[in-house]
Every structure is written in C-alpha cells, then in structure tokens.
Short mmCIF file of C-alpha atoms in Angstrom, two decimals:
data_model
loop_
_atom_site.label_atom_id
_atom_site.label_comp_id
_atom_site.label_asym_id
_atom_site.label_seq_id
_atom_site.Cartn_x
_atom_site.Cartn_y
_atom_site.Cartn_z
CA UNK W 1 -43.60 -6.96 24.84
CA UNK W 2 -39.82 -7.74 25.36
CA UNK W 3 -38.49 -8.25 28.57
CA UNK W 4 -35.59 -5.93 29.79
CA UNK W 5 -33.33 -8.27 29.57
CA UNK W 6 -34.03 -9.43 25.93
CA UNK W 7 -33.41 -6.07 24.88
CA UNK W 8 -30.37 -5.50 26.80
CA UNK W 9 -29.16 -8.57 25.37
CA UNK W 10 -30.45 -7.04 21.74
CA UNK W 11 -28.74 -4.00 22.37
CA UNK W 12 -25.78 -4.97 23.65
CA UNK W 13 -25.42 -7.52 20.33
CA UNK W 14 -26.00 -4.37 18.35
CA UNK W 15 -22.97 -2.64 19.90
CA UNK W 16 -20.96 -5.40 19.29
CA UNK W 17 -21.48 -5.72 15.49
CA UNK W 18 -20.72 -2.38 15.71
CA UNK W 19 -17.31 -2.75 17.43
CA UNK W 20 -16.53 -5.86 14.74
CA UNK W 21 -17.70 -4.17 11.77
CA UNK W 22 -16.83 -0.87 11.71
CA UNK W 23 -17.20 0.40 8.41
CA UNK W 24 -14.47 2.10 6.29
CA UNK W 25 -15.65 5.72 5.91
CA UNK W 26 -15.91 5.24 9.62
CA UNK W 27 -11.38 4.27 10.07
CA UNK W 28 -10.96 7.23 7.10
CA UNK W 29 -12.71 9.95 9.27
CA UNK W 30 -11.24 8.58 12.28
CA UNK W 31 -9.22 10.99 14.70
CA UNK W 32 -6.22 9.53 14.67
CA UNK W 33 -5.79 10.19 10.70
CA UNK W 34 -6.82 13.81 10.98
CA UNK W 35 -3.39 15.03 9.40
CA UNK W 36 -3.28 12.04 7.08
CA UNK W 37 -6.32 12.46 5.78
CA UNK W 38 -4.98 15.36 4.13
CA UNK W 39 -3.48 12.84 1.58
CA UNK W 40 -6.78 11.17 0.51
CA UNK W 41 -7.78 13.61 -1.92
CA UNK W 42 -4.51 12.34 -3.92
CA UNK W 43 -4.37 8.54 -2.84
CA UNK W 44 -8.00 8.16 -2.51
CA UNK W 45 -7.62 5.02 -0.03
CA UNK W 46 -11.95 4.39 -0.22
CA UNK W 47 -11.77 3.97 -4.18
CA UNK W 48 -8.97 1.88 -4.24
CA UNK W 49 -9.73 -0.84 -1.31
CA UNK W 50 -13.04 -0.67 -2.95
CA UNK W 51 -11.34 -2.01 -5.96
CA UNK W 52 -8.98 -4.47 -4.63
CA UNK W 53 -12.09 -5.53 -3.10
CA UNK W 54 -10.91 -5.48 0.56
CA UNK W 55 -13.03 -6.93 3.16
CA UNK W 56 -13.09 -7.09 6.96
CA UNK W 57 -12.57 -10.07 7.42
CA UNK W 58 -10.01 -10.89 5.12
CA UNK W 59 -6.45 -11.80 5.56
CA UNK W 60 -4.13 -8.84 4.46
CA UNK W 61 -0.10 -8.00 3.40
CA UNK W 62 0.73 -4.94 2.95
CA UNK W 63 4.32 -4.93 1.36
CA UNK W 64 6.57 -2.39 3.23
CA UNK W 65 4.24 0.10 5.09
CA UNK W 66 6.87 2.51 5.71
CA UNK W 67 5.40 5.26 8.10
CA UNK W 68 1.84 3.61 8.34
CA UNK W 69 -0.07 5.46 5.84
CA UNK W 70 -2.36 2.65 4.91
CA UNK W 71 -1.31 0.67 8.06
CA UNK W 72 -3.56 3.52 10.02
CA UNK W 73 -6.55 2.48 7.87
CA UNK W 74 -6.14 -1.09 7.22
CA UNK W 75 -5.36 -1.91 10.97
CA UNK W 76 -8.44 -0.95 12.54
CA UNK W 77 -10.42 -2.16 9.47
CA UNK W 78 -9.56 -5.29 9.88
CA UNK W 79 -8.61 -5.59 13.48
CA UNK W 80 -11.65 -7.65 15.14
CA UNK W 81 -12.47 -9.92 12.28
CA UNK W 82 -9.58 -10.14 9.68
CA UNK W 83 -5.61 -10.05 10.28
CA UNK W 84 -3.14 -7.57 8.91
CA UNK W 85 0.93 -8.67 8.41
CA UNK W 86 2.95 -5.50 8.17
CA UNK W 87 5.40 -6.99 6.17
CA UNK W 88 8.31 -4.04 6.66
CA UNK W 89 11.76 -3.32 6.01
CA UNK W 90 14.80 -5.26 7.40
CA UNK W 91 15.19 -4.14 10.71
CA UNK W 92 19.35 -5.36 10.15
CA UNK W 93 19.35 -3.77 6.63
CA UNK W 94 22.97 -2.12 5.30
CA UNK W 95 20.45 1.02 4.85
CA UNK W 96 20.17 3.25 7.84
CA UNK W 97 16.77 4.73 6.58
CA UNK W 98 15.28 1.25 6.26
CA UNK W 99 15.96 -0.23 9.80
CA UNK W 100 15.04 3.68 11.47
CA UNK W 101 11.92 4.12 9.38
CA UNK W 102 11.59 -0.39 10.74
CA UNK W 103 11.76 0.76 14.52
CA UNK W 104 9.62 4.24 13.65
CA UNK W 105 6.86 1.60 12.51
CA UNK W 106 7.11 -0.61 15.43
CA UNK W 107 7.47 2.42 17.71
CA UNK W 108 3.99 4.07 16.32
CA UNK W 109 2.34 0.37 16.70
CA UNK W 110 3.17 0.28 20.35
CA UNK W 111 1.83 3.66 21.14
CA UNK W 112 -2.05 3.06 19.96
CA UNK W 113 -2.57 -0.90 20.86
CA UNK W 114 -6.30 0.14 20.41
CA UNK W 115 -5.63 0.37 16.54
CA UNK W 116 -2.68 -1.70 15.73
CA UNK W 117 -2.26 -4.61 18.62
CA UNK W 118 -3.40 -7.58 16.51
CA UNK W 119 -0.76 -6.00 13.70
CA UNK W 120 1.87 -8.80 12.43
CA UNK W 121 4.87 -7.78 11.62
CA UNK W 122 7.02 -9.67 9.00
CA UNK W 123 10.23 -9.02 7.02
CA UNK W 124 10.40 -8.38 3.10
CA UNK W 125 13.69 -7.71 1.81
CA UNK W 126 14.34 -9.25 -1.88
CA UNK W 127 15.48 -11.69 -2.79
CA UNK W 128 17.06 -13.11 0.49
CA UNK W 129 13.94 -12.25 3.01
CA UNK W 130 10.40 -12.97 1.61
CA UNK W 131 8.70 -14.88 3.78
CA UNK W 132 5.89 -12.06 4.40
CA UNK W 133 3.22 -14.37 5.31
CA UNK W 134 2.71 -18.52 5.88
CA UNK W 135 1.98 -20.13 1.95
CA UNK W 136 -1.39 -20.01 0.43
CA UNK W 137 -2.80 -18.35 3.40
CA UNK W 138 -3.45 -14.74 2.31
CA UNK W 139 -6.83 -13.05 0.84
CA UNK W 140 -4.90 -9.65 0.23
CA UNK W 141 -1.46 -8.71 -0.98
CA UNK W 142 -1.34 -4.75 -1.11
CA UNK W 143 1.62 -2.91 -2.25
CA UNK W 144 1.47 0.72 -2.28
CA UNK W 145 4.23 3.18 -4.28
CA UNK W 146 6.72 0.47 -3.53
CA UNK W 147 7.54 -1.61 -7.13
CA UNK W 148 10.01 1.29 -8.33
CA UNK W 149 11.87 0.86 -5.09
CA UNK W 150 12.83 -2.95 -5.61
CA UNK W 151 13.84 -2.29 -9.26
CA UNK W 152 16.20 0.81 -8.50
CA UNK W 153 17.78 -0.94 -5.67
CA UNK W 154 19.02 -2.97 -8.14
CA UNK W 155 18.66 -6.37 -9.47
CA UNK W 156 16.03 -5.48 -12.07
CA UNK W 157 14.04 -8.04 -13.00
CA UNK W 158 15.68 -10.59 -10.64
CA UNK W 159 14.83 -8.58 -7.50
CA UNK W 160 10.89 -8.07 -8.93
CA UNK W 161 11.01 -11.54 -9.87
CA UNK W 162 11.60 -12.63 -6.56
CA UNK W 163 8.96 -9.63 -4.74
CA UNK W 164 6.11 -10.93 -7.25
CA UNK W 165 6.72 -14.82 -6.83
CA UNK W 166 6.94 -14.01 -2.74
CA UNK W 167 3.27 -12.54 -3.28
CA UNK W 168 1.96 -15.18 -5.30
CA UNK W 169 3.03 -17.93 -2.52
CA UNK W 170 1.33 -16.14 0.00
CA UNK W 171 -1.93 -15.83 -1.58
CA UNK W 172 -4.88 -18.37 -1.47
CA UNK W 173 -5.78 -20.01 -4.86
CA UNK W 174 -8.03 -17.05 -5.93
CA UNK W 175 -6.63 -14.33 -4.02
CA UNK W 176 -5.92 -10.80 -5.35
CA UNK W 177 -2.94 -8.90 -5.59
CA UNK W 178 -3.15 -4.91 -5.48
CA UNK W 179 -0.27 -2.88 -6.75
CA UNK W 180 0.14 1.01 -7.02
CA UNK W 181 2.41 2.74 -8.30
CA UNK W 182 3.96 5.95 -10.06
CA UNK W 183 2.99 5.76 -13.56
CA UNK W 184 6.03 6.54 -16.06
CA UNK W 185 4.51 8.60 -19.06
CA UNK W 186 4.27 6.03 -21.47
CA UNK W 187 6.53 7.70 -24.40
CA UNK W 188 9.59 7.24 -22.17
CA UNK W 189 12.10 4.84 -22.23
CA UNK W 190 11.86 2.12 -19.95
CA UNK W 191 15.60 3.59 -19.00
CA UNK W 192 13.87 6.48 -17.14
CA UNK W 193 12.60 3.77 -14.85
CA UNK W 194 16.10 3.69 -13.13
CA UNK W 195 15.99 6.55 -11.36
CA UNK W 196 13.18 8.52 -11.65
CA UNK W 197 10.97 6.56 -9.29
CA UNK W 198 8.24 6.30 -12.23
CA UNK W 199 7.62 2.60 -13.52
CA UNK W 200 6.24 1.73 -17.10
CA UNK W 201 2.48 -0.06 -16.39
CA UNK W 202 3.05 -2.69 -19.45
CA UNK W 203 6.51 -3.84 -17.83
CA UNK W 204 5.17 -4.33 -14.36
CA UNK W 205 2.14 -6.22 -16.19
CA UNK W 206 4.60 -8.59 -17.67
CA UNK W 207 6.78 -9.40 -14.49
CA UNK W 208 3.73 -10.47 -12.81
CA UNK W 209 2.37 -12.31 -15.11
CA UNK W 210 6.18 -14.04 -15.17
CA UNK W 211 5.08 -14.90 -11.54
CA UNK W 212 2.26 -16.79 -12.28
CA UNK W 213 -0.26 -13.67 -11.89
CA UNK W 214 -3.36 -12.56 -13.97
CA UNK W 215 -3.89 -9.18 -15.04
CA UNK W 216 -7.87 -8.79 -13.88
CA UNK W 217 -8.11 -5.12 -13.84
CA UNK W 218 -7.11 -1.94 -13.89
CA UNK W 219 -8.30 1.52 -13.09
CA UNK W 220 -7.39 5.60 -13.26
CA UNK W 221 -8.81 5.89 -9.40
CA UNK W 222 -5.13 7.23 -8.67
CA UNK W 223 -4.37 8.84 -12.01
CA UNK W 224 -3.34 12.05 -12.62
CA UNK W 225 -3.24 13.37 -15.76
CA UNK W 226 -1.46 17.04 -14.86
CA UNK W 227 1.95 15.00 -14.11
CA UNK W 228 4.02 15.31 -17.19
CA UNK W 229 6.81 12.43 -15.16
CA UNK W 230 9.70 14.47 -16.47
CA UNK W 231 10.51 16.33 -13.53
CA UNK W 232 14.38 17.13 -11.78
CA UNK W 233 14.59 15.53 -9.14
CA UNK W 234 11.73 12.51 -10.78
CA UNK W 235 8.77 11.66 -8.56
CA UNK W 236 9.85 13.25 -5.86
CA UNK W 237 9.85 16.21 -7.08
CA UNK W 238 6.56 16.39 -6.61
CA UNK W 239 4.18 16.27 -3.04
CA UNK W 240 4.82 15.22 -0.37
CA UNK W 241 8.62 15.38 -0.85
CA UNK W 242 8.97 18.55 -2.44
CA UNK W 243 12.88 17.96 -2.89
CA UNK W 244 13.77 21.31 -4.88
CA UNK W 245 12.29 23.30 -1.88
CA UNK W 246 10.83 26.28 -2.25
CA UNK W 247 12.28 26.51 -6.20
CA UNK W 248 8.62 26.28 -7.97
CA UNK W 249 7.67 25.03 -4.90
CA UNK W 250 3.88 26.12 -6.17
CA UNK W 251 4.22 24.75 -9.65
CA UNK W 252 4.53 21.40 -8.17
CA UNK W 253 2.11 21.83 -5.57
CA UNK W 254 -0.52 22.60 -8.29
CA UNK W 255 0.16 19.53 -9.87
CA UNK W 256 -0.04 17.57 -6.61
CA UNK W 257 1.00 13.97 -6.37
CA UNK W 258 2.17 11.81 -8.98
CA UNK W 259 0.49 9.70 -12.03
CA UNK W 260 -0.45 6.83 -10.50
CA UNK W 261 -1.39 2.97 -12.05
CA UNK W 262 -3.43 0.75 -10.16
CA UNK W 263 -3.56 -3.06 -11.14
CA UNK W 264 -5.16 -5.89 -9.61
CA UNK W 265 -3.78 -9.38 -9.89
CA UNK W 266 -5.52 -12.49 -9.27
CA UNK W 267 -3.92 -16.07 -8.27
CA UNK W 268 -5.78 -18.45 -11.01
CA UNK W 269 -7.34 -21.10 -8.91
CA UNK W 270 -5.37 -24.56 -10.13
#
C-alpha cells in the first residue's frame, strides 16, 4: 500500500499536468468566451488549429489579433508550456481605429492576467514594422481574416511581399504558416480584390510561395458555399458587421459569415 504522502505527491502531480495541459475543448468552453463562442459555429477555431497542427507547447504569432478573438483561445492554450506574440497594430499608426482597437487589446490583456499575462506583444505594420517575433524562432505563424487588409491598404504586392517574407523569417526551418481568409468567388476578377475584402486563393498561393513558402495544404473547414462574394457593401456585408443594417438584415444573416480559404504553409527545411 502507498503511503499518504506518495499519493499526495501523485495527486498533486496529477493536478499539475492538468493546470499545464489543459486541453483545447477545455479554453473553447471556457467562461470567459461564452459570448464568443457564439462565432465558432462559423470560424470553427477546433478544426482549424487542428489543422495548422497547433500544439501546447509551441511557439505562436498571431498576425494582428484585433479584439482577441483567437487571442482568448490561443492564450490560455498555450500559456504554461508554449508562448504566444500578439503581434498587433501600430499603436502610433496615422489610423485612429488601429492604435484604439492597439490600446483596446492591451486594455483586455491587463484585465484577465490569469489568461493572457505571459502574452507578448509585438508590432506588425508593413513594410516599415515587421519584426513580429526574434528570426527562426517561431513554430506557428497564424493569420486570421487579415491578408485582404494589407493588400487594400495599398501597396499590393509590395506590402504582401513584405507581410509574407516577415513570416517566413520568424519561423523555424520546418515551421508552418496558417492563413485564413475571405475567399473571392473564383469567376471574379482579381480587381474585386480591391475593395471588397474577398481575396482570390490562387493569388495569395503565389505571393507566398514568392516568399519562400510551400503550399502543404488546404482545406474547406471554413468554407461556405451559400456566400455568392458579390454583395454591396463586400464582406462586410455579411455577419458580424452587418453594414446595410436592418436592409435584408435576415437575408444576410441566413447566409452567415463569409467563404472562407484556409492554407497552410510550411518553411522547407534548408
């Protein structure tokens, strides 16, 4: 028979691989995502860290978090054994939105250090800022509905250049890039990529493969095949911004988020 304190000291090693390992369906039913959560059944954040292969003990970027959507799952996740950089907007930008939604972030981060005080936050703002995270040092870039933003801000292919190449330096030989975002219909012009929101998948293929990337998969997990991409006022026109109001307010509701790529990258090993 075990002595007492053997199994105290059994126990208490239990409750401690518990605390380090918590498991992911354990952050995505977490209270502090209750109203979040509401999102999953669009962005389906199990599938696609599934996919990208995330672990908990990996080294992670995730490219401009804005309000924390995936921040409030990745943090914990990887809080006791891995290491998140928030790599967010510039908190000096010309744009008032970025440096509010910048001090929003931080704000948020400061309120719960039980989820988010081992965050890092870093500043990505191509071409000039794009040091998210030291060289070759990364398991996990993650970039979520974000690659239409640095080609309408202008720049084009220049500014993407710069965001992909930024990624690739920060990776490890071997290391796996994970993009998302809003799928234009492929029978459009690539023109409709400059304002609509919606990116063509075979272009954003190409400029990472101009950064030194490998296509090594790709999956439907955040497709949706009711999202025709010609809309008004383009993606967000659709949920969660809702721009036109109430006008067809349902219509659009019915469809629910937007057609969605998801491509992961890998950083050939030299």
């Amino acid at each position: 028979m075990r002595s007492l304190v053997s199994v105290l000291c059994f126990t208490g090693a239990m409750l401690a691989n518990n605390l380090v390992a918590a498991p992911l369906d354990e952050v995505l039913t977490a209270e502090h995502r209750q109203d979040a959560a509401q999102r999953d059944q669009y962005r389906h954040p199990a599938e696609t860290l599934e996919f990208f292969d995330v672990q908990p003990d990996m080294t992670v970027v995730e490219i401009w978090p804005g309000g924390g959507w995936y921040t409030d799952i990745l943090a914990p996740y990887l809080r006791d054994q891995g290491k998140l950089y928030a790599a967010h907007f510039n908190p000096e930008s010309d744009v008032e939105y970025f440096r509010k939604s910048r001090q929003k972030f931080e704000e948020n981060l400061q309120a719960k250090p039980e989820l988010f005080d081992q965050v890092a936050i870093t500043t990505f703002d191509p071409p000039a800022m794009t040091d998210i995270a030291p060289a070759g040092s990364v398991d996990r870039v993650l970039t979520f509905r974000n690659v239409h933003n640095w080609y309408m801000r202008g720049g084009g292919d220049d500014r993407l250049g710069a965001a992909f190449s930024a990624f690739y330096k920060a990776l490890k030989p071997g290391g796996i890039l994970g993009v998302v975002d809003h799928r234009l219909a492929a029978n459009r012009p690539l023109s409709d990529q400059d304002a609509s929101g919606y990116m063509n998948e075979e272009y954003v293929i190409k400029v990472a493969e101009q950064a030194g990337f490998r296509l090594l998969d790709k999956s439907d997990i955040n497709a949706n095949p009711a999202d025709t991409t010609l809309h008004p006022k383009g993606v967000w026109t659709l949920p969660p911004s809702l721009r036109l109001g109430e006008e067809k307010r349902d219509y659009y509701v019915s469809i629910g988020e937007s057609d969605r790529m998801t491509l992961k990258f890998i950083k050939d090993s030299k």
